[in-house]
Short mmCIF file of C-alpha atoms in Angstrom, two decimals:
data_model
loop_
_atom_site.label_atom_id
_atom_site.label_comp_id
_atom_site.label_asym_id
_atom_site.label_seq_id
_atom_site.Cartn_x
_atom_site.Cartn_y
_atom_site.Cartn_z
CA UNK A 1 67.31 -63.61 82.63
CA UNK A 2 68.01 -59.93 83.08
CA UNK A 3 71.62 -59.08 83.98
CA UNK A 4 70.38 -56.02 85.89
CA UNK A 5 69.49 -56.34 89.59
CA UNK A 6 66.23 -58.18 90.39
CA UNK A 7 63.42 -55.65 90.69
CA UNK A 8 62.94 -55.97 94.46
CA UNK A 9 66.70 -55.71 95.08
CA UNK A 10 67.01 -52.62 92.90
CA UNK A 11 63.99 -51.01 94.54
CA UNK A 12 65.57 -51.54 97.98
CA UNK A 13 68.93 -50.18 96.75
CA UNK A 14 67.20 -47.11 95.33
CA UNK A 15 65.36 -46.62 98.63
CA UNK A 16 68.67 -46.69 100.52
CA UNK A 17 68.16 -49.98 102.39
CA UNK A 18 71.61 -51.02 103.68
CA UNK A 19 73.21 -48.39 101.39
CA UNK A 20 77.01 -48.71 101.71
CA UNK A 21 77.55 -45.03 100.84
CA UNK A 22 75.16 -43.88 103.56
CA UNK A 23 77.26 -46.03 105.90
CA UNK A 24 80.79 -45.04 104.91
CA UNK A 25 80.91 -41.86 102.79
CA UNK A 26 81.79 -39.73 105.82
CA UNK A 27 84.44 -42.00 107.35
CA UNK A 28 88.09 -40.86 107.44
CA UNK A 29 89.02 -44.10 105.65
CA UNK A 30 87.06 -46.81 103.88
CA UNK A 31 87.98 -49.53 101.37
CA UNK A 32 87.61 -47.09 98.45
CA UNK A 33 89.63 -44.14 99.71
CA UNK A 34 89.97 -41.41 102.30
CA UNK A 35 87.95 -38.33 103.20
CA UNK A 36 89.28 -35.05 101.79
CA UNK A 37 86.70 -32.77 103.31
CA UNK A 38 83.03 -32.17 103.93
CA UNK A 39 81.28 -29.56 101.78
CA UNK A 40 77.73 -28.19 102.18
CA UNK A 41 75.95 -31.00 100.28
CA UNK A 42 78.67 -33.61 99.89
CA UNK A 43 81.54 -35.66 101.24
CA UNK A 44 84.64 -35.43 99.07
CA UNK A 45 86.82 -38.52 98.93
CA UNK A 46 90.16 -39.18 97.27
CA UNK A 47 89.90 -42.57 95.56
CA UNK A 48 92.44 -45.20 96.50
CA UNK A 49 93.04 -45.92 92.80
CA UNK A 50 95.34 -43.04 91.89
CA UNK A 51 96.33 -44.42 88.48
CA UNK A 52 95.16 -40.99 87.35
CA UNK A 53 96.30 -38.64 90.12
CA UNK A 54 93.57 -36.59 91.72
CA UNK A 55 90.68 -39.00 91.06
CA UNK A 56 88.02 -38.01 93.59
CA UNK A 57 84.46 -39.03 94.31
CA UNK A 58 81.96 -36.40 95.46
CA UNK A 59 79.16 -38.11 97.37
CA UNK A 60 75.78 -36.56 98.23
CA UNK A 61 75.15 -36.47 101.97
CA UNK A 62 71.52 -37.28 101.35
CA UNK A 63 70.51 -40.66 99.86
CA UNK A 64 68.93 -39.83 96.51
CA UNK A 65 69.15 -42.40 93.70
CA UNK A 66 69.18 -40.11 90.65
CA UNK A 67 70.40 -36.55 90.05
CA UNK A 68 67.01 -35.58 88.67
CA UNK A 69 65.39 -36.67 91.94
CA UNK A 70 67.25 -34.07 94.03
CA UNK A 71 65.15 -31.14 95.18
CA UNK A 72 66.30 -27.91 93.55
CA UNK A 73 68.27 -26.66 96.55
CA UNK A 74 70.24 -29.91 96.88
CA UNK A 75 70.77 -30.14 93.10
CA UNK A 76 72.36 -26.70 93.06
CA UNK A 77 74.45 -27.33 96.19
CA UNK A 78 75.65 -30.72 94.87
CA UNK A 79 76.90 -29.30 91.58
CA UNK A 80 78.48 -26.26 93.27
CA UNK A 81 80.42 -28.67 95.49
CA UNK A 82 81.47 -30.77 92.48
CA UNK A 83 82.63 -27.64 90.60
CA UNK A 84 84.65 -26.50 93.63
CA UNK A 85 86.33 -29.90 93.81
CA UNK A 86 86.95 -29.82 90.05
CA UNK A 87 88.77 -26.50 90.40
CA UNK A 88 90.81 -27.85 93.32
CA UNK A 89 91.83 -30.95 91.31
CA UNK A 90 92.86 -28.73 88.41
CA UNK A 91 94.93 -26.47 90.68
CA UNK A 92 96.69 -29.33 92.48
CA UNK A 93 97.10 -31.93 89.72
CA UNK A 94 96.87 -30.01 86.39
CA UNK A 95 95.17 -32.73 84.32
CA UNK A 96 94.54 -32.01 80.62
CA UNK A 97 90.82 -32.83 81.07
CA UNK A 98 88.49 -33.57 83.96
CA UNK A 99 85.49 -35.84 83.48
CA UNK A 100 82.38 -35.72 85.69
CA UNK A 101 80.75 -39.14 85.70
CA UNK A 102 77.53 -40.03 87.48
CA UNK A 103 76.73 -43.72 87.23
CA UNK A 104 75.92 -45.67 90.39
CA UNK A 105 74.88 -48.95 88.77
CA UNK A 106 76.02 -50.85 91.87
CA UNK A 107 75.12 -48.15 94.38
CA UNK A 108 72.31 -45.79 93.40
CA UNK A 109 73.24 -43.04 95.86
CA UNK A 110 74.23 -39.98 93.82
CA UNK A 111 77.99 -39.63 93.59
CA UNK A 112 80.13 -38.00 90.94
CA UNK A 113 83.45 -39.46 89.84
CA UNK A 114 85.77 -36.54 89.09
CA UNK A 115 88.14 -38.36 86.82
CA UNK A 116 91.25 -36.55 85.56
CA UNK A 117 92.92 -37.37 82.25
CA UNK A 118 96.56 -36.79 81.39
CA UNK A 119 98.74 -36.53 78.27
CA UNK A 120 99.26 -40.32 78.37
CA UNK A 121 95.50 -40.82 77.82
CA UNK A 122 94.00 -41.48 74.41
CA UNK A 123 91.07 -39.14 73.74
CA UNK A 124 89.51 -41.79 71.46
CA UNK A 125 89.41 -44.49 74.14
CA UNK A 126 86.24 -44.85 76.25
CA UNK A 127 86.92 -43.87 79.85
CA UNK A 128 87.04 -46.70 82.41
CA UNK A 129 87.35 -45.64 86.03
CA UNK A 130 88.29 -49.20 87.01
CA UNK A 131 91.47 -49.06 84.94
CA UNK A 132 94.96 -49.28 86.42
CA UNK A 133 96.37 -50.67 89.61
CA UNK A 134 98.07 -47.75 91.37
CA UNK A 135 96.25 -48.29 94.66
CA UNK A 136 97.59 -46.17 97.52
CA UNK A 137 97.52 -46.68 101.27
CA UNK A 138 95.95 -44.11 103.58
CA UNK A 139 99.42 -42.76 104.39
CA UNK A 140 100.23 -42.36 100.71
CA UNK A 141 96.88 -40.71 99.97
CA UNK A 142 97.00 -38.29 102.88
CA UNK A 143 99.36 -35.60 101.50
CA UNK A 144 97.33 -35.41 98.28
CA UNK A 145 94.06 -35.19 100.22
CA UNK A 146 95.58 -32.42 102.35
CA UNK A 147 96.58 -30.41 99.29
CA UNK A 148 93.04 -30.70 97.93
CA UNK A 149 91.50 -29.82 101.29
CA UNK A 150 93.74 -26.74 101.50
CA UNK A 151 92.50 -25.59 98.07
CA UNK A 152 88.95 -26.18 99.25
CA UNK A 153 89.57 -24.11 102.34
CA UNK A 154 89.29 -27.18 104.57
CA UNK B 1 104.69 -39.43 71.90
CA UNK B 2 101.62 -38.38 73.86
CA UNK B 3 98.36 -39.91 72.63
CA UNK B 4 96.49 -36.80 73.83
CA UNK B 5 96.05 -33.82 71.45
CA UNK B 6 99.18 -31.71 70.80
CA UNK B 7 99.25 -28.82 73.25
CA UNK B 8 98.54 -26.08 70.69
CA UNK B 9 95.66 -28.09 69.19
CA UNK B 10 94.13 -28.75 72.59
CA UNK B 11 94.50 -25.11 73.62
CA UNK B 12 92.64 -24.04 70.46
CA UNK B 13 89.91 -26.66 71.04
CA UNK B 14 89.49 -25.45 74.62
CA UNK B 15 89.29 -21.85 73.39
CA UNK B 16 86.49 -22.80 70.99
CA UNK B 17 88.40 -22.29 67.71
CA UNK B 18 86.36 -24.07 64.99
CA UNK B 19 84.31 -25.80 67.74
CA UNK B 20 81.91 -28.22 66.05
CA UNK B 21 79.38 -27.98 68.90
CA UNK B 22 79.28 -24.18 68.68
CA UNK B 23 78.54 -24.72 64.98
CA UNK B 24 75.87 -27.40 65.10
CA UNK B 25 74.36 -27.88 68.60
CA UNK B 26 71.34 -25.73 67.72
CA UNK B 27 70.58 -27.22 64.28
CA UNK B 28 67.37 -29.21 63.76
CA UNK B 29 69.51 -32.09 62.48
CA UNK B 30 73.22 -32.85 62.49
CA UNK B 31 75.27 -36.04 62.01
CA UNK B 32 74.87 -36.95 65.71
CA UNK B 33 71.13 -36.49 66.16
CA UNK B 34 68.21 -34.09 66.16
CA UNK B 35 67.21 -31.14 68.31
CA UNK B 36 64.61 -31.90 71.00
CA UNK B 37 64.29 -28.41 72.40
CA UNK B 38 66.13 -25.35 73.62
CA UNK B 39 66.27 -24.77 77.39
CA UNK B 40 67.59 -21.69 79.24
CA UNK B 41 71.28 -22.70 79.21
CA UNK B 42 71.36 -25.63 76.80
CA UNK B 43 70.34 -27.30 73.56
CA UNK B 44 68.86 -30.74 74.11
CA UNK B 45 69.52 -33.30 71.39
CA UNK B 46 68.29 -36.86 70.92
CA UNK B 47 71.30 -38.95 69.87
CA UNK B 48 71.06 -40.86 66.63
CA UNK B 49 72.38 -43.98 68.40
CA UNK B 50 69.23 -45.17 70.16
CA UNK B 51 70.64 -48.57 71.16
CA UNK B 52 69.52 -47.41 74.59
CA UNK B 53 66.26 -45.57 73.95
CA UNK B 54 66.18 -42.01 75.19
CA UNK B 55 69.91 -41.31 74.97
CA UNK B 56 70.18 -37.51 74.85
CA UNK B 57 72.98 -34.98 74.91
CA UNK B 58 72.51 -31.71 76.75
CA UNK B 59 74.87 -29.10 75.28
CA UNK B 60 75.79 -25.77 76.90
CA UNK B 61 74.89 -22.82 74.70
CA UNK B 62 78.06 -21.08 75.78
CA UNK B 63 81.48 -22.49 74.84
CA UNK B 64 83.11 -23.42 78.14
CA UNK B 65 85.62 -26.30 78.21
CA UNK B 66 85.10 -27.62 81.75
CA UNK B 67 82.12 -27.67 84.12
CA UNK B 68 84.19 -26.02 86.84
CA UNK B 69 84.89 -23.10 84.47
CA UNK B 70 81.22 -22.09 84.21
CA UNK B 71 80.28 -18.96 86.12
CA UNK B 72 77.91 -19.76 88.99
CA UNK B 73 74.75 -18.67 87.17
CA UNK B 74 75.50 -20.82 84.11
CA UNK B 75 76.57 -23.77 86.29
CA UNK B 76 73.24 -23.73 88.07
CA UNK B 77 71.23 -23.24 84.88
CA UNK B 78 73.12 -26.03 83.08
CA UNK B 79 72.44 -28.62 85.79
CA UNK B 80 68.80 -27.54 86.17
CA UNK B 81 68.37 -28.12 82.44
CA UNK B 82 70.09 -31.53 82.67
CA UNK B 83 67.85 -32.55 85.60
CA UNK B 84 64.75 -31.49 83.70
CA UNK B 85 65.82 -33.60 80.72
CA UNK B 86 66.61 -36.51 83.05
CA UNK B 87 63.08 -36.40 84.44
CA UNK B 88 61.63 -36.24 80.91
CA UNK B 89 63.69 -39.28 79.82
CA UNK B 90 62.50 -41.19 82.87
CA UNK B 91 58.87 -40.31 82.19
CA UNK B 92 59.00 -41.20 78.51
CA UNK B 93 61.38 -44.19 78.44
CA UNK B 94 61.38 -45.64 82.01
CA UNK B 95 65.02 -46.77 82.13
CA UNK B 96 66.21 -48.59 85.27
CA UNK B 97 69.07 -46.08 85.68
CA UNK B 98 70.14 -42.84 84.06
CA UNK B 99 73.81 -41.89 83.85
CA UNK B 100 75.05 -38.31 83.53
CA UNK B 101 78.41 -38.33 81.78
CA UNK B 102 80.54 -35.28 81.09
CA UNK B 103 83.63 -36.12 79.05
CA UNK B 104 84.42 -34.09 75.93
CA UNK B 105 87.83 -35.55 75.14
CA UNK B 106 87.28 -34.87 71.45
CA UNK B 107 85.24 -31.70 71.89
CA UNK B 108 85.88 -29.71 75.08
CA UNK B 109 82.61 -27.78 74.98
CA UNK B 110 80.60 -28.81 78.05
CA UNK B 111 77.93 -31.36 77.16
CA UNK B 112 76.31 -34.03 79.29
CA UNK B 113 75.44 -37.45 77.92
CA UNK B 114 72.20 -38.55 79.59
CA UNK B 115 72.61 -42.25 79.06
CA UNK B 116 69.77 -44.59 80.07
CA UNK B 117 70.31 -48.18 81.14
CA UNK B 118 67.79 -50.99 80.87
CA UNK B 119 67.23 -54.45 82.37
CA UNK B 120 69.37 -55.96 79.60
CA UNK B 121 72.37 -53.98 80.88
CA UNK B 122 74.98 -55.49 83.19
CA UNK B 123 75.60 -53.24 86.21
CA UNK B 124 79.16 -54.59 86.46
CA UNK B 125 80.13 -53.60 82.92
CA UNK B 126 81.75 -50.20 82.33
CA UNK B 127 79.44 -47.92 80.39
CA UNK B 128 80.38 -47.21 76.76
CA UNK B 129 78.26 -44.62 74.97
CA UNK B 130 79.68 -45.77 71.62
CA UNK B 131 78.16 -49.21 72.02
CA UNK B 132 75.48 -50.63 69.73
CA UNK B 133 74.41 -49.89 66.20
CA UNK B 134 70.74 -48.90 66.41
CA UNK B 135 71.19 -45.64 64.50
CA UNK B 136 67.93 -43.93 63.58
CA UNK B 137 67.05 -41.53 60.78
CA UNK B 138 65.61 -38.09 61.50
CA UNK B 139 62.13 -39.43 60.70
CA UNK B 140 62.55 -42.30 63.13
CA UNK B 141 63.95 -40.02 65.85
CA UNK B 142 61.27 -37.37 65.50
CA UNK B 143 58.36 -38.97 67.42
CA UNK B 144 60.67 -39.73 70.38
CA UNK B 145 62.04 -36.17 70.35
CA UNK B 146 58.49 -34.86 70.26
CA UNK B 147 57.49 -36.91 73.31
CA UNK B 148 60.51 -35.57 75.21
CA UNK B 149 59.81 -32.00 74.10
CA UNK B 150 56.21 -32.33 75.27
CA UNK B 151 57.41 -33.45 78.73
CA UNK B 152 59.78 -30.48 78.75
CA UNK B 153 56.94 -28.13 77.90
CA UNK B 154 58.42 -27.42 74.47
#
């Protein structure tokens, strides 16, 4: 048996049927984090898991399953948004490195994990965004989200 | 002691001093794989580790350490190239999902791992580009690189 999703399930997920990101990417708070701001092509969210401070997720407004399926205008706008958020994370949190990770194995709606690394990270260890247990409440996340939003002009 | 690179080392790596990607991204063959084609802003390479067929690395021609440090023109050109390669990988290899991973912890010269997933992959398992041992020779890689280059008009 294939460990990947059954073909009909995956096809529906790709098509956006009951897509959880379509439902909650724009909400002020959801189980995964809080909204930082809205940019031209994306919603920017601060992830609740702040084991690595500044970890954000930049979520396309439009449901598209793969980056290479964006039309050119949306592709350009998406990556401009992600770069703007990357600069804001650098200014506010000063990580040593900032990864940009597009996966979406459980939710094929294009979103980019902007994942900061710090001096306590080992450059030889594969990155794992699920690592760590520093989960913050909305109240704890809010001042960080506000600093990012201020950098983003929000 | 910090597991990350010493500050002076990291600063030199970021600045491109003795950058291995500046030295070998354009070569027909290097220890990591073979050249597929040259696109406007990038060199496209087929990785020697073909545990997941179609795994490519798209490497910026210019030495820039972080995506958000590209100027706007290069940012746009880089992601257009990556999207074109993504479409070519999909056409040639038909993965179920294609990840776009920018890390560079050991070489901060922007490069995007286009990492295909297949039905034998578990969507709940964190991705690890170092996984597997199906390393191919230049001769074995060549026909796959040629199919990709043909899709890319090269």
